[in-house]
Short mmCIF file of C-alpha atoms in Angstrom, two decimals:
data_model
loop_
_atom_site.label_atom_id
_atom_site.label_comp_id
_atom_site.label_asym_id
_atom_site.label_seq_id
_atom_site.Cartn_x
_atom_site.Cartn_y
_atom_site.Cartn_z
CA UNK A 1079 -48.32 24.86 -46.60
CA UNK A 1080 -44.68 25.77 -47.25
CA UNK A 1081 -43.53 22.37 -45.97
CA UNK A 1082 -46.13 20.77 -48.26
CA UNK A 1083 -44.66 22.48 -51.44
CA UNK A 1084 -41.13 21.56 -50.56
CA UNK A 1085 -42.23 18.04 -50.14
CA UNK A 1086 -43.73 17.92 -53.51
CA UNK A 1087 -40.78 19.53 -55.39
CA UNK A 1088 -38.67 17.07 -57.42
CA UNK A 1089 -35.12 17.67 -58.40
CA UNK A 1090 -34.00 16.12 -61.79
CA UNK A 1091 -30.82 14.73 -60.56
CA UNK A 1092 -30.07 12.66 -63.60
CA UNK A 1093 -30.93 15.53 -66.06
CA UNK A 1094 -28.60 17.90 -64.23
CA UNK A 1095 -25.67 15.49 -64.24
CA UNK A 1096 -26.46 14.58 -67.93
CA UNK A 1097 -26.28 18.09 -68.97
CA UNK A 1098 -23.13 18.94 -66.96
CA UNK A 1099 -21.12 15.89 -67.78
CA UNK A 1100 -22.29 14.31 -71.05
CA UNK A 1101 -19.82 16.47 -73.12
CA UNK A 1102 -16.96 14.97 -71.07
CA UNK A 1103 -17.66 11.37 -71.87
CA UNK A 1104 -16.63 9.49 -74.96
CA UNK A 1105 -19.04 8.92 -77.91
CA UNK A 1106 -20.02 5.32 -76.70
CA UNK A 1107 -20.65 6.53 -73.12
CA UNK A 1108 -22.44 9.47 -74.54
CA UNK A 1109 -24.77 7.03 -76.52
CA UNK A 1110 -25.67 5.29 -73.22
CA UNK A 1111 -26.18 8.53 -71.36
CA UNK A 1112 -28.33 10.04 -73.89
CA UNK A 1113 -30.40 6.80 -74.41
CA UNK A 1114 -31.23 6.71 -70.53
CA UNK A 1115 -32.12 10.36 -70.66
CA UNK A 1116 -34.55 9.85 -73.57
CA UNK A 1117 -35.99 6.47 -72.22
CA UNK A 1118 -36.17 6.83 -68.24
CA UNK A 1119 -39.26 4.91 -67.66
CA UNK A 1120 -38.14 2.03 -69.70
CA UNK A 1121 -34.59 1.91 -68.22
CA UNK A 1122 -36.59 1.47 -64.93
CA UNK A 1123 -37.38 -2.17 -66.09
CA UNK A 1124 -34.26 -2.85 -68.01
CA UNK A 1125 -31.15 -4.71 -67.07
CA UNK A 1126 -27.43 -3.32 -68.10
CA UNK A 1127 -27.50 -6.11 -70.94
CA UNK A 1128 -30.95 -4.80 -72.21
CA UNK A 1129 -29.65 -1.29 -72.11
CA UNK A 1130 -26.38 -2.29 -73.94
CA UNK A 1131 -28.30 -4.22 -76.78
CA UNK A 1132 -30.49 -0.95 -77.23
CA UNK A 1133 -27.38 1.17 -77.47
CA UNK A 1134 -25.40 -1.60 -79.43
CA UNK A 1135 -22.69 -1.32 -76.68
CA UNK A 1136 -21.72 -3.66 -73.98
CA UNK A 1137 -23.05 -4.08 -70.23
CA UNK A 1138 -19.64 -2.89 -69.14
CA UNK A 1139 -19.88 0.36 -71.25
CA UNK A 1140 -23.49 0.91 -69.68
CA UNK A 1141 -22.04 0.54 -66.09
CA UNK A 1142 -19.21 2.97 -67.04
CA UNK A 1143 -21.51 5.52 -68.43
CA UNK A 1144 -23.67 5.47 -65.25
CA UNK A 1145 -20.64 5.59 -62.96
CA UNK A 1146 -19.34 8.57 -65.04
CA UNK A 1147 -22.58 10.51 -64.24
CA UNK A 1148 -21.79 10.16 -60.57
CA UNK A 1149 -24.11 7.02 -59.76
CA UNK A 1150 -22.69 3.87 -58.03
CA UNK A 1151 -24.37 1.74 -60.08
CA UNK A 1152 -27.62 0.75 -62.21
CA UNK A 1153 -29.45 0.13 -58.90
CA UNK A 1154 -28.60 3.71 -57.75
CA UNK A 1155 -29.69 5.10 -61.05
CA UNK A 1156 -33.12 3.34 -60.90
CA UNK A 1157 -33.57 4.50 -57.37
CA UNK A 1158 -33.01 8.08 -58.58
CA UNK A 1159 -35.28 7.85 -61.59
CA UNK A 1160 -38.01 6.37 -59.45
CA UNK A 1161 -37.67 9.23 -57.03
CA UNK A 1162 -38.19 11.55 -59.97
CA UNK A 1163 -41.00 9.81 -61.32
CA UNK A 1164 -42.71 9.18 -58.05
CA UNK A 1165 -43.70 5.63 -56.88
CA UNK A 1166 -45.08 3.50 -59.66
CA UNK A 1167 -48.35 2.02 -59.24
CA UNK A 1168 -49.22 -1.57 -60.33
CA UNK A 1169 -52.43 -2.85 -62.04
CA UNK A 1170 -53.27 -4.81 -58.79
CA UNK A 1171 -52.53 -1.65 -56.52
CA UNK A 1172 -54.83 0.57 -58.79
CA UNK A 1173 -57.78 -2.22 -58.77
CA UNK A 1174 -57.34 -2.29 -54.83
CA UNK A 1175 -57.23 1.57 -54.68
CA UNK A 1176 -60.39 1.82 -56.96
CA UNK A 1177 -62.41 -0.95 -55.21
CA UNK A 1178 -61.49 0.45 -51.92
CA UNK A 1179 -62.73 3.98 -52.78
CA UNK A 1180 -66.16 2.57 -53.87
CA UNK A 1181 -68.72 1.56 -51.29
CA UNK A 1182 -70.27 -1.89 -51.38
CA UNK A 1183 -73.35 -1.13 -53.46
CA UNK A 1184 -73.57 -1.49 -57.27
CA UNK A 1185 -74.27 2.42 -57.75
CA UNK A 1186 -70.75 3.30 -56.55
CA UNK A 1187 -69.13 1.22 -59.53
CA UNK A 1188 -71.96 2.67 -61.90
CA UNK A 1189 -71.10 6.00 -60.97
CA UNK A 1190 -67.43 5.81 -61.24
CA UNK A 1191 -67.64 4.74 -64.80
CA UNK A 1192 -70.29 7.09 -65.82
CA UNK A 1193 -68.72 10.16 -64.25
CA UNK A 1194 -65.41 9.08 -66.21
CA UNK A 1195 -67.11 9.01 -69.42
CA UNK A 1196 -69.07 12.00 -68.90
CA UNK A 1197 -65.83 13.97 -68.04
CA UNK A 1198 -64.44 12.51 -71.38
CA UNK A 1199 -67.50 13.70 -73.33
CA UNK A 1200 -66.99 17.11 -72.04
CA UNK A 1201 -63.28 17.20 -72.83
CA UNK A 1202 -63.85 15.70 -76.36
CA UNK A 1203 -66.50 18.24 -77.09
CA UNK A 1204 -64.26 21.12 -76.32
CA UNK A 1205 -63.20 23.52 -79.22
CA UNK A 1206 -59.70 22.24 -79.27
CA UNK A 1207 -60.46 18.64 -79.28
CA UNK A 1208 -63.25 19.15 -82.12
CA UNK A 1209 -60.64 20.78 -84.07
CA UNK A 1210 -57.96 18.12 -83.49
CA UNK A 1211 -60.53 15.40 -84.52
CA UNK A 1212 -61.44 17.44 -87.84
CA UNK A 1213 -57.81 17.47 -88.56
CA UNK A 1214 -57.48 13.73 -87.94
CA UNK A 1215 -60.39 13.11 -90.21
CA UNK A 1216 -58.87 15.36 -92.97
CA UNK A 1217 -55.87 13.06 -92.91
CA UNK A 1218 -57.59 9.79 -92.80
CA UNK A 1219 -59.96 10.72 -95.66
CA UNK A 1220 -56.90 10.91 -97.90
CA UNK A 1221 -55.04 8.03 -96.44
CA UNK A 1222 -54.03 4.97 -98.58
CA UNK A 1223 -54.30 2.86 -95.40
CA UNK A 1224 -54.48 3.52 -91.69
CA UNK A 1225 -52.30 1.75 -89.02
CA UNK A 1226 -53.70 1.61 -85.40
CA UNK A 1227 -50.89 1.45 -82.74
CA UNK A 1228 -51.80 0.06 -79.16
CA UNK A 1229 -50.13 -2.61 -76.99
CA UNK A 1230 -51.56 -4.23 -73.88
CA UNK A 1231 -55.17 -3.39 -73.43
CA UNK A 1232 -54.91 -0.92 -76.18
CA UNK A 1233 -53.95 -3.43 -78.57
CA UNK A 1234 -57.68 -5.03 -78.26
CA UNK A 1235 -58.98 -1.65 -79.27
CA UNK A 1236 -56.56 -1.32 -82.16
CA UNK A 1237 -57.79 -4.68 -83.55
CA UNK A 1238 -61.48 -3.58 -83.08
CA UNK A 1239 -60.81 -0.26 -84.72
CA UNK A 1240 -58.93 -1.81 -87.68
CA UNK A 1241 -62.28 -3.77 -88.36
CA UNK A 1242 -64.46 -0.84 -88.12
CA UNK A 1243 -62.29 1.06 -90.64
CA UNK A 1244 -62.20 -1.69 -92.93
CA UNK A 1245 -65.96 -2.00 -92.78
CA UNK A 1246 -66.19 1.68 -94.00
CA UNK A 1247 -63.72 1.22 -97.02
CA UNK A 1248 -60.40 2.35 -95.36
CA UNK A 1249 -57.85 -0.23 -95.39
CA UNK A 1250 -56.62 -0.91 -92.03
CA UNK A 1251 -54.12 -2.94 -89.79
CA UNK A 1252 -53.40 -3.04 -86.13
CA UNK A 1253 -49.84 -2.54 -84.94
CA UNK A 1254 -50.43 -4.40 -81.54
CA UNK A 1255 -47.57 -6.93 -80.88
CA UNK A 1256 -44.33 -6.56 -79.36
CA UNK A 1257 -40.77 -7.92 -80.16
CA UNK A 1258 -40.36 -9.56 -83.60
CA UNK A 1259 -44.04 -9.76 -84.13
CA UNK A 1260 -44.49 -5.98 -84.10
CA UNK A 1261 -41.58 -5.74 -86.58
CA UNK A 1262 -43.43 -8.13 -88.96
CA UNK A 1263 -46.53 -5.56 -88.59
CA UNK A 1264 -44.34 -2.42 -89.03
CA UNK A 1265 -42.60 -3.79 -92.36
CA UNK A 1266 -46.18 -3.28 -93.99
CA UNK A 1267 -46.26 0.43 -93.39
CA UNK A 1268 -45.79 2.68 -96.74
CA UNK A 1269 -45.93 6.16 -97.73
CA UNK A 1270 -49.29 7.53 -97.95
CA UNK A 1271 -50.64 5.70 -94.81
CA UNK A 1272 -51.85 7.49 -91.63
CA UNK A 1273 -50.90 6.14 -88.00
CA UNK A 1274 -53.38 6.49 -85.15
CA UNK A 1275 -51.36 5.87 -81.88
CA UNK A 1276 -53.00 5.16 -78.53
CA UNK A 1277 -50.24 5.91 -75.97
CA UNK A 1278 -49.64 7.45 -72.49
CA UNK A 1279 -46.70 8.88 -70.80
CA UNK A 1280 -44.39 6.04 -70.78
CA UNK A 1281 -41.91 6.35 -73.78
CA UNK A 1282 -41.69 2.55 -74.37
CA UNK A 1283 -39.51 1.18 -77.18
CA UNK A 1284 -42.49 -0.06 -79.12
CA UNK A 1285 -43.97 3.30 -79.57
CA UNK A 1286 -40.69 4.98 -80.10
CA UNK A 1287 -39.86 2.33 -82.84
CA UNK A 1288 -43.04 2.98 -84.60
CA UNK A 1289 -42.49 6.63 -84.61
CA UNK A 1290 -39.16 6.45 -86.10
CA UNK A 1291 -40.65 4.28 -88.86
CA UNK A 1292 -43.49 6.86 -89.60
CA UNK A 1293 -40.93 9.75 -89.61
CA UNK A 1294 -38.85 7.66 -92.23
CA UNK A 1295 -41.77 7.32 -94.36
CA UNK A 1296 -43.38 10.71 -93.95
CA UNK A 1297 -46.41 9.14 -92.19
CA UNK A 1298 -48.55 11.54 -90.31
CA UNK A 1299 -49.47 10.53 -86.65
CA UNK A 1300 -52.61 11.02 -85.05
CA UNK A 1301 -52.18 10.50 -81.08
CA UNK A 1302 -55.00 9.73 -78.54
CA UNK A 1303 -53.58 10.34 -74.99
CA UNK A 1304 -54.05 11.79 -71.66
CA UNK A 1305 -50.62 12.64 -71.53
CA UNK A 1306 -50.63 15.66 -73.74
CA UNK A 1307 -47.04 16.82 -72.55
CA UNK A 1308 -45.47 13.33 -73.24
CA UNK A 1309 -42.65 12.75 -75.83
CA UNK A 1310 -45.12 11.00 -77.90
CA UNK A 1311 -47.01 14.19 -77.98
CA UNK A 1312 -44.19 16.24 -79.07
CA UNK A 1313 -43.87 13.89 -82.28
CA UNK A 1314 -47.20 13.53 -83.26
CA UNK A 1315 -49.08 15.65 -85.86
CA UNK A 1316 -52.35 15.79 -84.17
CA UNK A 1317 -52.92 15.26 -80.59
CA UNK A 1318 -56.46 14.31 -79.13
CA UNK A 1319 -56.89 14.76 -75.55
CA UNK A 1320 -58.64 11.57 -74.21
CA UNK A 1321 -58.97 11.44 -70.46
CA UNK A 1322 -58.91 8.00 -68.95
CA UNK A 1323 -59.65 8.52 -65.45
CA UNK A 1324 -56.94 6.83 -63.34
CA UNK A 1325 -56.35 9.62 -60.99
CA UNK A 1326 -54.99 9.18 -57.38
CA UNK A 1327 -53.93 5.50 -58.36
CA UNK A 1328 -57.41 4.32 -59.56
CA UNK A 1329 -57.92 2.10 -62.38
CA UNK A 1330 -57.85 3.77 -66.19
CA UNK A 1331 -60.92 3.43 -68.36
CA UNK A 1332 -60.47 2.29 -71.78
CA UNK A 1333 -63.76 2.70 -72.83
CA UNK A 1334 -63.25 6.29 -73.28
CA UNK A 1335 -60.60 5.78 -75.95
CA UNK A 1336 -63.08 3.54 -77.60
CA UNK A 1337 -65.40 6.31 -77.62
CA UNK A 1338 -62.75 8.66 -79.28
CA UNK A 1339 -62.13 6.06 -82.03
CA UNK A 1340 -65.62 5.68 -82.79
CA UNK A 1341 -66.05 9.55 -83.30
CA UNK A 1342 -63.24 9.35 -85.55
CA UNK A 1343 -64.38 6.34 -87.61
CA UNK A 1344 -67.94 7.73 -88.00
CA UNK A 1345 -66.78 11.16 -89.15
CA UNK A 1346 -64.48 9.47 -91.69
CA UNK A 1347 -67.49 7.30 -92.87
CA UNK A 1348 -69.66 10.44 -93.24
CA UNK A 1349 -67.11 12.36 -95.17
CA UNK A 1350 -66.51 9.30 -97.50
CA UNK A 1351 -70.27 8.17 -97.56
CA UNK A 1352 -70.50 6.56 -100.83
CA UNK A 1353 -67.36 4.32 -100.37
CA UNK A 1354 -68.44 3.44 -96.95
CA UNK A 1355 -72.08 2.27 -98.20
CA UNK A 1356 -70.58 0.54 -101.14
CA UNK A 1357 -68.13 -1.28 -98.74
CA UNK A 1358 -70.83 -2.36 -96.23
CA UNK A 1359 -73.01 -3.59 -99.09
CA UNK A 1360 -70.17 -5.57 -100.53
CA UNK A 1361 -69.41 -7.14 -97.18
CA UNK A 1362 -73.20 -8.15 -96.95
CA UNK A 1363 -72.97 -9.81 -100.27
CA UNK A 1364 -70.04 -11.95 -99.00
CA UNK A 1365 -71.80 -12.75 -95.88
CA UNK A 1366 -75.16 -14.00 -97.62
CA UNK A 1367 -72.81 -16.05 -100.01
CA UNK A 1368 -71.31 -17.79 -96.95
CA UNK A 1369 -74.81 -18.73 -95.38
CA UNK A 1370 -75.98 -22.14 -95.69
CA UNK A 1371 -78.18 -22.17 -98.79
CA UNK A 1372 -76.59 -18.81 -99.99
CA UNK A 1373 -76.27 -17.83 -103.57
CA UNK A 1374 -73.31 -19.88 -105.38
CA UNK A 1375 -71.27 -18.80 -108.44
#
């Protein structure tokens, strides 16, 4: 048992070196070292040039900063960070692990999904989450507009949730792009808005950039996540714990997040029932006018 515990112990080599040596670095080297410390998972996928672009330095400066902290180079740094995080698991590996764990009959797949959702329902109905959802609804009832952040598969949920919010009379827009396309979405944020964010542990640039803009505008952030101790969680005003499965390398379930979104949307509709009913009636009027032979003028 003692050997097993030792095997699971992880030493934060980068963190220790950063704390011990950062004060000896020049401001530009400090900026690089700090960026790496705050964006560790993202750095695993970055080249020196990409890190330089993010820190407004040069790739040579990035390499010097890494070496000043005692690493041979970027590859050595990444290997150290990978050891800290543990082995990453690709989508293909998650799918392989999941289907291998299921028997060859349809019931095993049904049970896998049902058990995941049943567990989520138990967590969402717990007092802490009920209180968090009520806080989220209170913010949304007073919102000028709601923005829903999600990239990858969560981007599809963001698009769908925005449509549902619009149907109950709360203007909504998704933040579900990357690169310049996300920038074009972010430019529409204004004071008085509320952000719903779907994010997990990885402190990716899209999420961090979005949070920076919400802080600048004083926009409250509602986070839906299974990583309640992440950097995103630390910056959110309301954190709702949404389990997604995916334990032991299995694929995560996105339906659990949709479950939480629908709880929030229906609660907002209930709290603003007159607006919600009026909006749906108006949408139906538009729809009747768009049908062949519908009313004109």
